[in-house]
XYZ file of C-alpha atoms in Angstrom:
367
model
C -84.623 -140.939 164.404
C -82.643 -137.838 164.091
C -81.904 -135.849 160.802
C -79.056 -133.165 160.381
C -79.732 -130.338 157.691
C -77.112 -128.739 155.929
C -78.747 -125.984 153.788
C -77.826 -123.631 151.227
C -79.411 -120.759 152.381
C -80.229 -119.268 155.767
C -83.641 -120.517 157.046
C -84.674 -117.020 158.046
C -84.264 -115.710 154.467
C -84.481 -118.943 152.438
C -83.940 -119.340 148.726
C -86.903 -121.205 147.177
C -85.207 -124.419 146.922
C -84.425 -124.371 150.685
C -88.063 -123.540 151.334
C -89.748 -126.052 149.033
C -87.192 -128.974 149.616
C -86.652 -128.774 153.304
C -88.523 -126.150 155.412
C -91.848 -127.079 153.977
C -91.486 -130.602 154.720
C -90.239 -130.078 158.279
C -93.833 -130.434 159.859
C -94.672 -133.542 158.237
C -91.149 -135.163 159.016
C -91.428 -134.462 162.814
C -95.135 -135.643 163.027
C -93.461 -138.759 161.411
C -91.217 -139.148 164.338
C -88.111 -137.462 163.052
C -85.957 -134.740 165.058
C -85.016 -132.331 162.671
C -81.959 -129.991 163.425
C -80.042 -127.595 161.049
C -76.492 -128.176 161.589
C -75.110 -125.997 159.204
C -76.612 -122.887 157.315
C -75.140 -119.730 155.722
C -75.453 -116.316 157.069
C -78.645 -114.465 156.096
C -78.212 -113.255 152.483
C -75.001 -115.443 152.227
C -76.247 -118.324 150.203
C -73.583 -120.657 149.364
C -73.884 -124.009 147.395
C -70.217 -124.757 148.182
C -69.515 -123.801 151.674
C -66.459 -124.588 153.789
C -67.993 -127.371 156.116
C -64.820 -128.070 157.883
C -65.632 -126.489 161.105
C -68.310 -128.963 161.901
C -67.569 -131.440 164.345
C -67.587 -135.033 163.007
C -68.205 -136.440 166.480
C -71.227 -134.427 166.661
C -72.781 -135.464 163.441
C -72.147 -139.034 164.576
C -75.304 -138.333 166.880
C -77.616 -138.228 163.515
C -79.276 -141.186 161.804
C -79.365 -139.222 158.484
C -77.484 -135.934 157.264
C -79.272 -134.257 154.348
C -77.133 -131.700 152.129
C -79.709 -129.503 150.577
C -78.123 -128.507 147.192
C -74.526 -128.048 149.035
C -71.769 -129.750 147.130
C -68.178 -129.110 146.444
C -64.868 -130.123 147.705
C -65.647 -129.448 151.402
C -69.257 -131.267 151.199
C -67.956 -134.282 149.241
C -65.153 -134.789 151.865
C -67.645 -134.561 154.724
C -70.254 -136.942 153.056
C -67.478 -139.492 152.477
C -66.106 -139.179 156.317
C -69.781 -139.442 157.535
C -70.218 -142.624 155.229
C -66.910 -144.131 156.843
C -68.430 -143.325 160.396
C -71.733 -145.152 159.739
C -74.062 -142.003 159.176
C -76.131 -141.887 156.036
C -75.970 -139.372 153.796
C -78.661 -137.480 151.529
C -77.837 -135.079 148.440
C -80.827 -133.067 147.636
C -80.543 -131.231 144.471
C -82.963 -129.620 142.138
C -81.544 -127.981 139.006
C -78.179 -129.513 138.393
C -76.219 -132.589 138.110
C -74.058 -133.227 141.062
C -72.256 -136.406 140.014
C -69.407 -136.320 142.724
C -71.807 -135.641 145.191
C -74.135 -138.357 144.333
C -71.234 -140.935 144.368
C -70.051 -139.735 147.964
C -73.757 -139.920 149.412
C -76.153 -142.932 150.081
C -78.896 -141.352 148.133
C -79.495 -138.457 145.949
C -82.894 -136.824 145.544
C -83.818 -134.989 142.373
C -87.346 -133.419 141.426
C -87.755 -135.277 138.004
C -87.305 -138.342 136.093
C -85.224 -136.583 133.433
C -82.711 -135.251 135.742
C -82.251 -138.727 137.276
C -81.931 -140.240 133.638
C -78.584 -137.795 133.496
C -76.515 -139.544 136.000
C -74.211 -141.977 135.196
C -75.753 -145.635 135.005
C -73.943 -147.111 138.060
C -75.521 -144.402 140.152
C -79.020 -144.842 139.221
C -80.222 -147.224 141.552
C -79.098 -144.664 144.274
C -81.066 -141.889 143.062
C -84.726 -141.082 143.958
C -87.314 -138.633 142.316
C -89.205 -136.431 144.697
C -91.207 -133.598 142.941
C -91.438 -130.305 144.479
C -94.825 -129.755 146.117
C -97.305 -127.145 146.153
C -96.692 -124.485 148.784
C -100.290 -123.282 149.445
C -103.104 -125.393 147.965
C -105.611 -122.967 149.190
C -104.917 -120.421 146.432
C -107.366 -120.626 143.642
C -108.230 -118.338 140.739
C -111.427 -116.289 141.266
C -113.146 -118.370 138.203
C -113.259 -118.205 134.472
C -114.803 -114.965 133.189
C -117.177 -115.384 130.429
C -115.503 -113.136 127.856
C -112.860 -113.610 125.136
C -110.996 -110.512 125.886
C -110.696 -107.310 123.786
C -108.862 -103.795 123.893
C -111.139 -102.265 126.370
C -111.520 -105.257 128.679
C -108.429 -107.460 127.930
C -108.136 -110.895 129.542
C -105.097 -111.252 132.119
C -102.546 -113.675 131.850
C -100.000 -114.309 134.966
C -96.114 -115.548 134.534
C -94.335 -116.180 137.889
C -90.568 -116.194 137.578
C -87.454 -116.094 139.850
C -85.784 -113.649 137.749
C -86.262 -109.959 136.142
C -87.495 -110.281 132.652
C -86.830 -107.855 129.834
C -89.320 -109.367 127.378
C -91.619 -112.130 126.817
C -89.849 -115.044 125.280
C -91.821 -116.469 122.087
C -94.495 -113.889 122.580
C -92.526 -110.718 122.300
C -95.482 -108.262 123.093
C -98.985 -109.242 124.291
C -101.553 -109.009 121.652
C -104.227 -106.186 122.026
C -106.794 -108.349 123.946
C -104.294 -109.413 126.344
C -102.687 -107.720 129.788
C -99.801 -109.842 131.464
C -98.844 -109.770 135.084
C -95.148 -110.575 135.269
C -94.308 -111.524 139.126
C -90.496 -111.628 139.451
C -87.113 -110.077 140.813
C -88.680 -106.393 140.362
C -88.514 -103.542 142.925
C -91.871 -102.588 144.403
C -94.215 -100.138 142.356
C -93.620 -97.411 145.304
C -89.600 -97.728 144.672
C -90.081 -95.497 141.254
C -86.319 -94.715 141.135
C -85.263 -98.267 141.641
C -87.584 -99.507 139.027
C -86.196 -96.844 136.912
C -82.450 -97.817 137.349
C -83.462 -101.291 136.829
C -85.079 -100.936 133.663
C -82.139 -98.969 132.036
C -79.827 -101.805 133.097
C -81.982 -104.325 131.753
C -82.102 -102.453 128.456
C -78.520 -102.036 128.198
C -77.742 -105.582 129.365
C -79.513 -106.451 125.899
C -77.097 -106.940 123.020
C -77.806 -105.045 119.917
C -80.093 -102.119 119.053
C -82.953 -104.126 118.175
C -82.889 -106.255 121.405
C -82.643 -102.990 123.516
C -85.673 -101.452 121.627
C -87.734 -104.747 122.390
C -86.653 -104.536 125.993
C -87.973 -100.711 126.391
C -91.172 -101.772 124.533
C -91.724 -104.513 126.884
C -90.710 -102.603 129.864
C -92.819 -99.514 129.072
C -95.631 -101.292 127.829
C -99.166 -100.227 129.182
C -100.302 -103.624 129.523
C -97.580 -105.453 131.066
C -97.612 -105.056 134.683
C -93.938 -105.820 136.547
C -94.690 -107.110 140.289
C -92.420 -107.405 142.955
C -92.211 -111.183 144.092
C -93.998 -112.064 147.462
C -95.923 -114.709 148.334
C -98.953 -112.333 148.906
C -98.328 -110.799 145.476
C -98.244 -114.268 143.726
C -101.216 -115.456 145.657
C -103.230 -112.012 144.516
C -101.915 -112.443 140.825
C -102.921 -116.042 140.551
C -106.297 -115.237 141.854
C -107.209 -112.474 139.407
C -105.603 -113.832 136.219
C -107.622 -115.674 133.473
C -104.987 -118.082 132.622
C -101.136 -118.679 133.128
C -98.333 -118.508 130.750
C -94.716 -120.073 130.683
C -92.729 -119.037 127.951
C -88.980 -120.143 127.982
C -86.311 -119.198 125.740
C -85.043 -122.420 124.579
C -82.471 -120.887 122.586
C -80.556 -119.946 125.693
C -77.543 -121.913 126.754
C -74.914 -121.918 129.381
C -71.973 -123.099 127.469
C -71.769 -126.120 129.486
C -73.723 -128.903 127.496
C -77.227 -129.189 128.795
C -78.937 -125.774 129.014
C -79.933 -124.670 132.539
C -83.743 -124.454 130.989
C -83.890 -128.313 130.636
C -83.042 -129.062 134.407
C -85.747 -126.805 135.906
C -88.392 -128.296 138.281
C -92.018 -128.414 137.309
C -93.121 -126.232 140.586
C -93.742 -122.974 138.550
C -96.117 -124.909 136.437
C -97.766 -127.133 139.172
C -98.074 -123.659 141.093
C -100.161 -122.352 138.450
C -101.958 -125.624 137.666
C -102.692 -125.966 141.338
C -104.820 -122.564 141.535
C -106.901 -124.020 138.843
C -105.527 -121.803 135.773
C -105.249 -123.068 132.412
C -101.769 -122.962 131.609
C -99.861 -122.287 128.081
C -96.218 -123.201 128.483
C -92.917 -123.978 126.466
C -92.539 -127.873 126.746
C -89.298 -128.634 128.914
C -88.500 -132.261 130.589
C -90.129 -131.603 133.729
C -93.000 -129.951 132.362
C -93.606 -132.950 129.879
C -93.939 -135.028 132.701
C -96.886 -133.278 134.423
C -98.833 -131.392 131.470
C -100.673 -133.266 128.885
C -101.401 -131.362 125.928
C -104.977 -130.668 125.402
C -105.966 -132.371 128.670
C -104.468 -130.378 131.477
C -102.916 -127.455 129.659
C -101.405 -126.511 126.392
C -97.697 -126.855 125.004
C -96.541 -124.389 122.480
C -92.878 -124.943 120.933
C -92.365 -121.981 118.840
C -93.803 -118.342 118.046
C -96.494 -119.414 115.667
C -97.842 -122.191 118.247
C -97.652 -119.456 120.890
C -99.822 -117.239 118.891
C -102.215 -120.249 118.220
C -102.359 -121.212 122.063
C -103.202 -117.861 123.215
C -105.941 -117.568 120.612
C -107.363 -120.872 121.871
C -107.538 -119.694 125.456
C -109.693 -116.902 124.762
C -112.077 -119.464 124.957
C -113.911 -119.534 128.310
C -115.109 -123.100 128.427
C -111.524 -124.494 127.320
C -109.593 -122.243 130.066
C -112.518 -123.603 132.700
C -111.744 -127.348 131.392
C -108.044 -127.257 131.331
C -107.992 -125.157 134.593
C -110.026 -127.765 136.431
C -107.964 -130.841 135.089
C -104.889 -129.293 135.893
C -105.811 -128.392 139.406
C -107.008 -132.059 139.946
C -103.640 -133.441 138.720
C -101.696 -130.783 140.807
C -103.427 -131.588 143.914
C -103.241 -135.406 143.276
C -99.674 -135.665 142.823
C -97.793 -132.573 144.150
C -99.640 -131.710 147.292
C -97.305 -131.047 150.055
C -98.172 -134.249 152.082
C -97.561 -136.240 148.812
C -93.952 -134.621 148.782
C -93.381 -135.430 152.250
C -94.363 -139.182 151.865
C -91.931 -139.605 149.064
C -89.218 -137.811 150.964
C -89.986 -139.924 154.179
C -89.735 -143.229 152.098
C -86.198 -142.106 151.288
C -85.207 -141.270 154.900
C -86.993 -144.287 156.670
C -85.387 -146.426 154.099
C -81.961 -145.059 155.158
C -82.744 -145.151 158.696
C -82.735 -148.919 158.712
C -79.181 -150.500 159.231
C -77.979 -152.846 156.357
C -75.256 -154.955 155.106
C -75.211 -152.827 151.828
C -74.535 -149.723 153.559
C -71.446 -151.227 155.384
C -70.017 -152.297 151.959
C -70.805 -148.986 150.370
C -69.035 -147.059 153.451
C -65.908 -148.932 152.726
C -65.988 -147.496 149.043
C -66.080 -143.853 150.455
C -62.575 -144.321 152.198
């Protein structure tokens, strides 16, 4: 069986969604008998979710059982998906953090990362939408163990926050309490790039609206117990191993002006990353997280600043950190290991690879 991949980013420098949803799955798919070929990818650092696919040869694509569009949409992708349907080639639209109704209608199946995201699609598309959660990337990363202390000014506890952005504050928290240090792993220059770090800090401060917000950003960026670390797999692994617990504060007041705010569409991968490392997690509840974290069982939720202060105080207890961390790792390994993700994706692909009368009928609707 042959699978053709249309990627939103180049495989040599992939964005996280390309790496997690597709590239990490290739060894499992090939072991299950699928020949996997990249039939389109943008140039390195030229990521595009709406590329021009008109140069792809429809005749060449006919040789594949399934074509998978990884987060690729737009008029050109929709037109190609419809043409493939008419030609008898099955199609999958794989999307992680948005609602792609037009692509979902054009493709045989749509793969989303949470039941909540699935529920946002029109009712008539629901039978063709499958949930495949993002899997863990490295199950060998485990925290070094719960330290038997509550933290203080001289020996603070350490929390870790992994993000895809460059934060200028800690949402919901503000500045860490005196007994806590925070490692923020995100889109920051390396610590050796002092001039670049200074330039970024100035930009982050100036991007804030109002002098109060700018003062808060400056206090965060200069705080002696906040370390801003450049994202890399090695940096993430080391930060997780050295942390006492993990935090996931989200600014739920932020919107995008387009209805459902972006934070509601996020996948659970940043949560399961931390749970998989055996860390107790304190998080803002968002739909994908609420499908995984059970408050008081394998983590803690905090909905406002007061609950965040209370949750942080609770996590000073080493016994609680140990219990929540162990339960979180058990859940993450059971439901989000890479082979679990691969089996779910294979069920979708194998189901499509079997010719059916239903597909022939659906192909006619793509004309």
